[in-house]
XYZ file of C-alpha atoms in Angstrom:
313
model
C 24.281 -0.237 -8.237
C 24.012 -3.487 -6.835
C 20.340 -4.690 -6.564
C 19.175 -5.387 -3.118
C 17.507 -8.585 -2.431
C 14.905 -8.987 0.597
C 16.831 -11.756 2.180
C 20.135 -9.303 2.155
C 17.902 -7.045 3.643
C 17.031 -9.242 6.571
C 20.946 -10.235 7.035
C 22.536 -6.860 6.996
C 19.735 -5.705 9.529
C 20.571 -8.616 12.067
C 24.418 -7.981 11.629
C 24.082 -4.501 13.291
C 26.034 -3.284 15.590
C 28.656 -1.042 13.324
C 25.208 0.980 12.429
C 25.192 3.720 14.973
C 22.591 6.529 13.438
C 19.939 8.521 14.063
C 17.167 8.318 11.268
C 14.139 10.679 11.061
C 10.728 8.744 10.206
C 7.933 10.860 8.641
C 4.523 8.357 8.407
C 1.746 9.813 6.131
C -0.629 8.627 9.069
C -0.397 6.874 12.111
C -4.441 5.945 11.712
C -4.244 3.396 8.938
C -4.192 -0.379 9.723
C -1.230 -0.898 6.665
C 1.271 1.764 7.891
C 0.741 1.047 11.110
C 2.202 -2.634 10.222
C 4.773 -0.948 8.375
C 5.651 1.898 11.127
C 5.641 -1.035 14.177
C 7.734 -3.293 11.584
C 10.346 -0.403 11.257
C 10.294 0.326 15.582
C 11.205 -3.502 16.277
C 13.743 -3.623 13.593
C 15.301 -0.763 15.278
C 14.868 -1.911 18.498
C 16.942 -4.855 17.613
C 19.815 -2.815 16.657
C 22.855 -1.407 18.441
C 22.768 2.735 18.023
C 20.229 2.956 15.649
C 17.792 5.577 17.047
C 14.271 6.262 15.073
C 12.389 9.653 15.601
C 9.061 8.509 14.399
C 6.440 11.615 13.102
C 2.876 11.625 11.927
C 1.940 14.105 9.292
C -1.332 13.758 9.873
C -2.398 13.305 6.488
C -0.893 16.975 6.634
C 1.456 17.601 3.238
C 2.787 21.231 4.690
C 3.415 19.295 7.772
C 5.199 16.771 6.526
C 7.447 18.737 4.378
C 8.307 21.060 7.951
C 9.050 17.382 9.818
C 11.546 16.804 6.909
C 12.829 20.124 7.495
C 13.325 19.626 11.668
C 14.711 16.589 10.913
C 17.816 18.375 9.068
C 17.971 20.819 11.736
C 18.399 18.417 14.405
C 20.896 16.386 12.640
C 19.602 12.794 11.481
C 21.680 11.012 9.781
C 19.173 9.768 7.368
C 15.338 10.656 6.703
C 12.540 7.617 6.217
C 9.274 9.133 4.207
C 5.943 7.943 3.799
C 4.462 10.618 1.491
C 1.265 12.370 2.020
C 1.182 13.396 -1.277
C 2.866 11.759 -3.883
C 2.537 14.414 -6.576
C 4.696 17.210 -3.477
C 7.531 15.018 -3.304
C 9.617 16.569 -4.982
C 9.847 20.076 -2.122
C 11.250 16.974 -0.114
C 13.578 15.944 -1.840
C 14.637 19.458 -2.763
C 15.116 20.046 1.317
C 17.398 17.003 1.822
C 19.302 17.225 -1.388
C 20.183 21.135 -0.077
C 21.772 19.514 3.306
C 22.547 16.586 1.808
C 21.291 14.337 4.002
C 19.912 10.920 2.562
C 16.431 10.261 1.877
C 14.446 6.870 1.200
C 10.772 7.026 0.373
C 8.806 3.632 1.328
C 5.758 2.397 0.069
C 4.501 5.131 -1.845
C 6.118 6.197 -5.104
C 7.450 9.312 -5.267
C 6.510 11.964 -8.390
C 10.124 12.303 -8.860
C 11.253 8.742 -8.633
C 13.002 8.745 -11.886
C 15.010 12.025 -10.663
C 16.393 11.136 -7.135
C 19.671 11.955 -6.654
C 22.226 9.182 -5.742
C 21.759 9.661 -1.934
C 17.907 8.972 -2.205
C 15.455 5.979 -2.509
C 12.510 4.329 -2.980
C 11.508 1.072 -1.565
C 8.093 -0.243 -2.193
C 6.229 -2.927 -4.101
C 5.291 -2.513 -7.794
C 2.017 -1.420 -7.845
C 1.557 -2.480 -11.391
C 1.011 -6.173 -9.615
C -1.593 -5.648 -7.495
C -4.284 -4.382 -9.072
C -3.806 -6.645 -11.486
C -3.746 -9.756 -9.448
C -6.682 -8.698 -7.921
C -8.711 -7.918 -10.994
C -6.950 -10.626 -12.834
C -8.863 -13.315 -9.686
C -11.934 -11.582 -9.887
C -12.479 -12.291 -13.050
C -11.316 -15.995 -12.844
C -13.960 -15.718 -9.830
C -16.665 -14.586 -12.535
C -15.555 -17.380 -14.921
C -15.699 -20.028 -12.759
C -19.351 -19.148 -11.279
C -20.405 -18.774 -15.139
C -20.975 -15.343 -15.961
C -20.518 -13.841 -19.333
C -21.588 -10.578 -18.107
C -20.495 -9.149 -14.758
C -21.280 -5.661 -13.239
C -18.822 -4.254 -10.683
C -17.880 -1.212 -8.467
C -15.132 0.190 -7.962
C -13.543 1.620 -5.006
C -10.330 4.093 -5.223
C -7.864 5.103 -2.303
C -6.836 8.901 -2.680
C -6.475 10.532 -5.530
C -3.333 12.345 -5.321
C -1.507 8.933 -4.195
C 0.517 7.496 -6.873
C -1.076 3.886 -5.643
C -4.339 4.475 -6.118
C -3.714 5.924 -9.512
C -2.014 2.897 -10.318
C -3.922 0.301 -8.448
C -7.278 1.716 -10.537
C -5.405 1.677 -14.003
C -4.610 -2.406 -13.120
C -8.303 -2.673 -12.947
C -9.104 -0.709 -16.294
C -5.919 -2.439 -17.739
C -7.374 -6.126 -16.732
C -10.780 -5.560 -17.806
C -9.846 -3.955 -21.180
C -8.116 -7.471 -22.175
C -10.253 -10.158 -23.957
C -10.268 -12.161 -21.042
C -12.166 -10.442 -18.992
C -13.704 -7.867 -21.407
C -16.806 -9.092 -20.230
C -16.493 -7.396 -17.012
C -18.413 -3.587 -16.848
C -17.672 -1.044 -14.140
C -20.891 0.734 -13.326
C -18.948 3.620 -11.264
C -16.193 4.492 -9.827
C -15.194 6.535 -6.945
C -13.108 7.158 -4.119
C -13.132 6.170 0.070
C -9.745 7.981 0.580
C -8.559 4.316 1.847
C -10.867 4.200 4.604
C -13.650 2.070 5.354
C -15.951 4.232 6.751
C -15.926 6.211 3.737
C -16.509 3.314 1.692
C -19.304 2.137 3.875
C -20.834 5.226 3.172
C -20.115 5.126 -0.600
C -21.298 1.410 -0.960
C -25.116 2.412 1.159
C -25.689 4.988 -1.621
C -24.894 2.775 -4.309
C -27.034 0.471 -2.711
C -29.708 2.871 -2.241
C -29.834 3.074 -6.194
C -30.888 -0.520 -6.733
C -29.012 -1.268 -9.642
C -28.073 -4.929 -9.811
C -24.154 -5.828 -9.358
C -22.089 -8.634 -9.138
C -18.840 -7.099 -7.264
C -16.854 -4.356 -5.458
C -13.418 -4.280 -6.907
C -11.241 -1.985 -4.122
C -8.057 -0.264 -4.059
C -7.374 -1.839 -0.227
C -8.947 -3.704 2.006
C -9.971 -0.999 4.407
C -12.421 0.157 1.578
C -13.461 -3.529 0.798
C -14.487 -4.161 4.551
C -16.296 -0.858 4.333
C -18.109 -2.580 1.347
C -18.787 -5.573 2.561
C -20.024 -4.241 5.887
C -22.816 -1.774 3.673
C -23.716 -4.900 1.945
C -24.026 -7.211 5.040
C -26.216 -4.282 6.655
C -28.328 -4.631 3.424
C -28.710 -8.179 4.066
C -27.011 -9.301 0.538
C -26.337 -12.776 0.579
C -21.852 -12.390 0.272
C -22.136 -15.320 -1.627
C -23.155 -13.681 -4.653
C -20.797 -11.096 -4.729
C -17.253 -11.180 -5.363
C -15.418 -8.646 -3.249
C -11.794 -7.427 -3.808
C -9.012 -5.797 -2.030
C -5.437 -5.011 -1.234
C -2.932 -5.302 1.440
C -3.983 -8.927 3.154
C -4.430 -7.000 6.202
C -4.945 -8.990 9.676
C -8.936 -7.443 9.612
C -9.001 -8.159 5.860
C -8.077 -12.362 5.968
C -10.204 -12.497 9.303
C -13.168 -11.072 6.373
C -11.827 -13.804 3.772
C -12.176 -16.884 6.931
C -15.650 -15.718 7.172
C -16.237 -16.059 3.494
C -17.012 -11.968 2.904
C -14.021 -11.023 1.021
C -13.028 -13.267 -1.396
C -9.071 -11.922 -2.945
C -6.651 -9.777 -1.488
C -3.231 -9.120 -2.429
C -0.478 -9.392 0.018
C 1.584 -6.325 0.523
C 4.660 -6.953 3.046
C 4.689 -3.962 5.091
C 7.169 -5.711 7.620
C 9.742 -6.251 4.335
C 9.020 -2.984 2.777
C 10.149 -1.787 6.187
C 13.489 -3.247 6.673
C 14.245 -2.518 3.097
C 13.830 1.586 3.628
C 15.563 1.069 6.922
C 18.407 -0.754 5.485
C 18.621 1.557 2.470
C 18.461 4.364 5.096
C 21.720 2.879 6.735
C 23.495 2.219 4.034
C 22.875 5.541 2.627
C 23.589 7.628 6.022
C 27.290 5.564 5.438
C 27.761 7.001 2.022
C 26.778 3.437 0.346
C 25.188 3.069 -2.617
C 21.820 1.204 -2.905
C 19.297 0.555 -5.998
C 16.853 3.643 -6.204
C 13.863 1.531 -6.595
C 13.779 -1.257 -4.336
C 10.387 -3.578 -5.362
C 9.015 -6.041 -2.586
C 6.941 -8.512 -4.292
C 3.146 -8.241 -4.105
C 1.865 -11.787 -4.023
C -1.988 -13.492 -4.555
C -4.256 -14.027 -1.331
C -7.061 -16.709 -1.695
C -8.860 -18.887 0.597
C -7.189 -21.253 -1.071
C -3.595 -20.137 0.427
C -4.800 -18.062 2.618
C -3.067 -20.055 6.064
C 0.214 -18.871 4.186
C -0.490 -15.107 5.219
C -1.957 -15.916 8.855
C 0.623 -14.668 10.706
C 2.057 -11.523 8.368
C 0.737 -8.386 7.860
């Protein structure tokens, strides 16, 4: 299989008009600033297209529910079915239900349990999540360097548990801190805000409430690092003495890095990651073959380069 490239995604998408098809979208959640980017990025790609038709679903956070959109979607007749797993760990009842009616399946964004498995009419088009906890952890620590510490306390904040990214994300951290580097580094707990930064408000208050002395919140995504930093600002902690960390380079989270509260993120492209499952989608509906994992580069977010990422995500 021919590897697909993101700039051959953006061609093939703008050279439309012999993709008539109906394709069946199934979002984990329609409340979450990421997917959101990702869902909207997917609806204007579509829009631009001749015959290409979306039916666009929230689960709801809802794996049952999810699994029953898949279904409806094969009884209606799509052509090709887009998923953004609840669940990562119940993919594989979905890709069961396709397979039966062989109808072709891409999963986007978050890796499936069975990615290794798919059969040749399914997908996965993401980012590899082995880069961005690591380029996050990997800056923090430069962070610590440069401001002279030879010991540094952290937090850390997980997304959910039974998503493969979070998983992963947390391991980058472990993985980072475990080299020589930045062995210096010491998680004081651990825990998780189920991505959402009211959660994570709430987690970082009772940490605060505990008074042990820290030097940074290392988090899974940037919903959970504003949570953080907003706990910390309501504490009156000086964000200057704190390194915070996140993922996605949401709009919320750089607007947080130009007021000098967060201080890395790691830019996810939701809008590429999105025209890659739709492409794959198309191809696939046409009996084409695509590469089963499809990786969209993660890449580094710092004040520094920050003006780069303005106008993305």
């Amino acid at each position: 299989m021919k590897k697909l490239l993101l700039g051959v995604v953006f061609s093939a998408l703008m050279s439309s008009s012999a993709l008539a098809a109906k394709i069946g979208v199934s979002m984990a959640l329609f409340d979450d600033n990421f997917l959101t980017v990702l869902r909207n990025g997917m609806i204007e790609q579509a829009k631009g297209m001749d015959g290409v038709e979306l039916q666009v679903e929230d689960a709801q956070n809802d794996v049952a529910k999810q699994l029953d959109q898949i279904k409806n979607f094969v009884a209606s007749g799509v052509d090709a079915i887009i998923v953004n797993p609840v669940d990562t760990s119940a993919t594989q009842a979905m890709s069961d239900a396709a397979a039966a009616a062989k109808v072709p399946l891409v999963y986007v964004n978050r890796e499936p349990v069975n990615v290794d498995t798919l059969p040749d009419n399914q997908a996965f088009v993401a980012s590899n999540e082995v880069e961005s906890g690591t380029l996050e952890t990997q800056e923090v620590c430069r962070l610590f360097k440069e401001a002279g510490k030879t010991e540094a306390n952290v937090y850390v904040i997980m997304g959910e548990l039974s998503n493969q990214a979070a998983v992963q994300r947390t391991k980058d951290i472990d993985d980072v801190i475990a080299t020589p580097e930045c062995s210096f580094i010491k998680i004081i707990d651990k825990q998780t805000s189920n991505w959402k930064r009211e959660e994570a408000q709430n987690l970082m208050t009772n940490w605060l409430s505990t008074g042990t002395p820290f030097d940074g919140v290392i988090a899974n995504n940037d919903e959970s690092a504003i949570g953080a930093i907003q706990a910390m600002k309501a504490a009156n902690i000086d964000m200057k003495s704190v390194v915070v960390g996140g993922v996605d380079a949401t709009q919320d989270a750089l607007s947080a890095m130009q007021a000098g509260d967060l201080d890395v993120t790691v830019f996810q492209d939701a809008a590429g990651q999105g025209a890659g499952a739709l492409d794959a989608a198309l191809k696939l509906s046409k009996g084409e073959a695509v590469e089963q994992k499809v990786y969209i580069p993660f890449q580094l977010v710092t004040p520094a380069n920050i003006d780069k990422f303005l106008q993305k995500n």
